[in-house]
Tab-separated table of C-alpha atoms in Angstrom:
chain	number	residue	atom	x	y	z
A	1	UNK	CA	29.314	15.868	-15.318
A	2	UNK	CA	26.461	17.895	-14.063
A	3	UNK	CA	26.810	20.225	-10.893
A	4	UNK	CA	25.698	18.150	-8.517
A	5	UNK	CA	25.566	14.516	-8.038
A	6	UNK	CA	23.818	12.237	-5.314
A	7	UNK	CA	24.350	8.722	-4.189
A	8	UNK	CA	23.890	5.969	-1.629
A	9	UNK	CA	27.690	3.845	-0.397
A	10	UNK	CA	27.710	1.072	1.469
A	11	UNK	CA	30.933	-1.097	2.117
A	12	UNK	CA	33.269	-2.510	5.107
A	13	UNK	CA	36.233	-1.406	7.156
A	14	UNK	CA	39.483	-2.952	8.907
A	15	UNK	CA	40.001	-0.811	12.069
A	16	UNK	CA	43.555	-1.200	14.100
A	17	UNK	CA	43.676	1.272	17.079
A	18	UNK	CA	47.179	2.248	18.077
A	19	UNK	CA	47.009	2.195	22.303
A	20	UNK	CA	50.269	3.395	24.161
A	21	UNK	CA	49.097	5.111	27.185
A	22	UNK	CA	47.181	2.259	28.911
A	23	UNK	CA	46.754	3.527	32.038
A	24	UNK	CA	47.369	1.562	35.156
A	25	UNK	CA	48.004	-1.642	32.572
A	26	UNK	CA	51.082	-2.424	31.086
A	27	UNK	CA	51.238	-2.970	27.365
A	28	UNK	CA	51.379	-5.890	27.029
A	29	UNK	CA	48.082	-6.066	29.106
A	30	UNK	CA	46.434	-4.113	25.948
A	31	UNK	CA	46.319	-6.266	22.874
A	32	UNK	CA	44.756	-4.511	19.906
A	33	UNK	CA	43.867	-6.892	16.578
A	34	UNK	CA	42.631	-5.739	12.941
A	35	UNK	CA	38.548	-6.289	12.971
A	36	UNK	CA	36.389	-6.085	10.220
A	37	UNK	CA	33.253	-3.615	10.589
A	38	UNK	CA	30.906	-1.941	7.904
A	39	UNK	CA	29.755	1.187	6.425
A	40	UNK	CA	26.534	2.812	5.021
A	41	UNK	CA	25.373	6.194	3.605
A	42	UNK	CA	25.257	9.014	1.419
A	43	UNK	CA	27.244	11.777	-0.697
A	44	UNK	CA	26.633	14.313	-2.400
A	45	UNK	CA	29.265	15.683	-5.165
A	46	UNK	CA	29.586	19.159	-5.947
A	47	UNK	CA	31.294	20.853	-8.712
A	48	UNK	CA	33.462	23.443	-7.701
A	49	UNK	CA	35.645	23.510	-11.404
A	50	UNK	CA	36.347	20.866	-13.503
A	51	UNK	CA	38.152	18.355	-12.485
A	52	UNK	CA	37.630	19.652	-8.970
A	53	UNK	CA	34.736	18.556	-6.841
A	54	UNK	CA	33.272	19.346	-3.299
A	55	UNK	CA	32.208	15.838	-1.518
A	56	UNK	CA	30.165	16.027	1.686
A	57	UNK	CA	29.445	12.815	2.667
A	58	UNK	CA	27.163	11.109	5.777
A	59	UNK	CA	27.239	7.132	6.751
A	60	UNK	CA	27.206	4.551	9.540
A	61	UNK	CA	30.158	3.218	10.575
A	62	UNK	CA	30.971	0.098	13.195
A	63	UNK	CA	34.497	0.345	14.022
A	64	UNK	CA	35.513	-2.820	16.052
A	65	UNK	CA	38.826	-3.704	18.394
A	66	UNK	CA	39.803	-5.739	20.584
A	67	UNK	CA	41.209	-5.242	24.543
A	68	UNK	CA	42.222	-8.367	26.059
A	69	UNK	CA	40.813	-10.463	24.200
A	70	UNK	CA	37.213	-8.920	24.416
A	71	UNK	CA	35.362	-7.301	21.307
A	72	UNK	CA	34.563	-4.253	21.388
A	73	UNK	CA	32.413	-2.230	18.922
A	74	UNK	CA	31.835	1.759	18.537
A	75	UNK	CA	29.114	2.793	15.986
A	76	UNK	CA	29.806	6.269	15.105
A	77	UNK	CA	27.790	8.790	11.977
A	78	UNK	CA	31.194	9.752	10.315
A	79	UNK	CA	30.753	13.274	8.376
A	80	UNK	CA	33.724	13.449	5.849
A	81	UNK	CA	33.680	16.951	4.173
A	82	UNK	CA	36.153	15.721	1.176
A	83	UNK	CA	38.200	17.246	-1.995
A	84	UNK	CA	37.739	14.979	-5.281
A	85	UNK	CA	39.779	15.744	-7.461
A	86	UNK	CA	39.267	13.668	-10.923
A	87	UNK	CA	42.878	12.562	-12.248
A	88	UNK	CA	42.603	10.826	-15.474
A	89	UNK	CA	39.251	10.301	-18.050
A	90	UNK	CA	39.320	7.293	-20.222
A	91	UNK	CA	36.275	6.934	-22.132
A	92	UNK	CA	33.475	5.392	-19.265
A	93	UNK	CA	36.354	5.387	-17.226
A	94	UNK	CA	36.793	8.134	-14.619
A	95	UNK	CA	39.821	7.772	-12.018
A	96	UNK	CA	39.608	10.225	-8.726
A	97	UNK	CA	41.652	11.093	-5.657
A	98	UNK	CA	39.990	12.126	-2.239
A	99	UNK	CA	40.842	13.678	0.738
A	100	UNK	CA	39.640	15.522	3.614
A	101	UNK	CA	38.769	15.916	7.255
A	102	UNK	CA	36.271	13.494	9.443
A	103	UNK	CA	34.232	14.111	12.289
A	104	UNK	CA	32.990	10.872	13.784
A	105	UNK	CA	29.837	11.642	16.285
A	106	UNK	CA	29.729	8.234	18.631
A	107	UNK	CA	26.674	6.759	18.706
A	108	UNK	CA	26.991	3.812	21.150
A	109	UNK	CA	29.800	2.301	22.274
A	110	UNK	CA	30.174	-1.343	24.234
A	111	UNK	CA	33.278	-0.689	25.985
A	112	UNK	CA	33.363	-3.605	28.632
A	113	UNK	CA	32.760	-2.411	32.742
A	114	UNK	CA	36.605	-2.857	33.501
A	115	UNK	CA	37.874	-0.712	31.274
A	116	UNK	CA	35.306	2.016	31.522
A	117	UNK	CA	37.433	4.302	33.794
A	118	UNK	CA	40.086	4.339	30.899
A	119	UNK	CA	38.320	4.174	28.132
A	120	UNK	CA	35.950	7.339	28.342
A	121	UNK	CA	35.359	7.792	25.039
A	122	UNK	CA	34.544	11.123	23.498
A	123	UNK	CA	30.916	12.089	21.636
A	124	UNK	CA	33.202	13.552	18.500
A	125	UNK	CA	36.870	11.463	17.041
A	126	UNK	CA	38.522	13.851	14.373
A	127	UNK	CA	39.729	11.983	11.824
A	128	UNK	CA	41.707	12.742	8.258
A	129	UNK	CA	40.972	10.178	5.495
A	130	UNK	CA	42.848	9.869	1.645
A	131	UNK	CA	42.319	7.599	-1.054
A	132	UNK	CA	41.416	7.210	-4.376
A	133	UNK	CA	38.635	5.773	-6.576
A	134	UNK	CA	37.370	4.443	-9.661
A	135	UNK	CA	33.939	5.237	-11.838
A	136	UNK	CA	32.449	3.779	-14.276
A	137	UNK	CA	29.373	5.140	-16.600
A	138	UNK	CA	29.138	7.571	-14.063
A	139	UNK	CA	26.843	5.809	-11.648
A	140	UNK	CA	29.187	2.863	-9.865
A	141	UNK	CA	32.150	3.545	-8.706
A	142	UNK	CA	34.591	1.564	-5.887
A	143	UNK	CA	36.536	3.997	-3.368
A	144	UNK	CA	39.229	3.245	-1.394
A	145	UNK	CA	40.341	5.269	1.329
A	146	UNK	CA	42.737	5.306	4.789
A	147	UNK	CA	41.655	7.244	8.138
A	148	UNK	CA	43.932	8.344	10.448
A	149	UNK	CA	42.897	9.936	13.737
A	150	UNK	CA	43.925	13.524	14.686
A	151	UNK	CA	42.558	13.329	18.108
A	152	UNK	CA	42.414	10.147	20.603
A	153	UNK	CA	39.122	8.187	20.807
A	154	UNK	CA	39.022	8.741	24.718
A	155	UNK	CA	39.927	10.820	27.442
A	156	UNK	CA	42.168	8.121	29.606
A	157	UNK	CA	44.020	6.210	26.478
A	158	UNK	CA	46.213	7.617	23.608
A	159	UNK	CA	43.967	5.946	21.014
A	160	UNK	CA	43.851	6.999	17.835
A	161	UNK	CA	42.027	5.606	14.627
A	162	UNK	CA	43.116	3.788	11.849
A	163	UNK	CA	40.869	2.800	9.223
A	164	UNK	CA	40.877	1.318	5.848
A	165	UNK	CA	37.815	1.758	4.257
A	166	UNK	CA	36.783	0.111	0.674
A	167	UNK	CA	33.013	1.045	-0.662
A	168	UNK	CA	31.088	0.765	-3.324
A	169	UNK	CA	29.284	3.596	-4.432
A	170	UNK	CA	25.656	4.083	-6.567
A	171	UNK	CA	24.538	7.600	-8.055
A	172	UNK	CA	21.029	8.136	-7.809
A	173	UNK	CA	21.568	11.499	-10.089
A	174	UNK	CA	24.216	13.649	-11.351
């Protein structure tokens, strides 16, 4: 492959936030629930040495939960900064692993009034995600990655992140 490769991405995500500290609340007060929430962006692929690749990414990301049985979404501009590293070459074929650290920069977040005192959530959520991925002819490929959170999403909760994360992925060049 050439140097350096751009693309667009664009696919969904099934969020589950681990909560143990609640606060005031017991747990059983705090419900959490897998919700489905979407992605969209861009990459860029650098070579660094065959089969190894440097993969700065930007996208949109709406990560959704639930606390007592009200939805609530955070819309964050997630900057992975990932190692690809391309494990097996069939033909058209091109299988790749990933891995790397996040920082998620929170947009806006809908956190309902009562929970506002505990749930002051933070402008930047570290992250680590890992995965693996598939390409084909060089220009579409599917990715599929997990996110764990290295630092709680607010101030008041021990929340942390956990994110599955399936896209598809277009290169414009490279």
């Amino acid at each position: 492959g050439s140097f350096l490769a751009l693309g667009l991405k664009a696919g969904f995500n099934s969020t589950k936030f681990k909560l143990s500290d609640i606060g005031n609340y017991s747990t059983d007060d705090w419900k959490t629930e897998t919700k489905n929430g979407f992605i969209y962006g861009a990459f860029a692929r650098v070579k660094l040495s065959h089969p190894l690749y440097l993969q700065p990414e930007i996208y949109f990301s709406s990560k959704k939960f639930e606390l007592e049985g009200k939805k609530v979404t955070i819309k964050t501009f997630d900057v992975p900064i990932l190692v690809n590293l391309r494990v097996l070459s069939l033909g058209p074929v091109k299988v790749h692993a990933l891995a790397g650290p996040v920082a998620s920069i929170v947009r806006k977040d809908k956190i309902p009034a009562q929970y506002q005192e505990y749930m002051d959530v933070k402008k930047t959520n570290w992250t680590f995600q890992a995965g693996a991925g598939v390409e084909v002819l060089s220009t579409i490929s599917l990715d599929a990655r997990y996110e764990w959170g290295l630092s709680n999403i607010s101030k008041g909760i021990d929340g942390r992140t956990n994110v599955l994360t399936i896209t598809a992925v277009y290169c414009l060049f490279g």
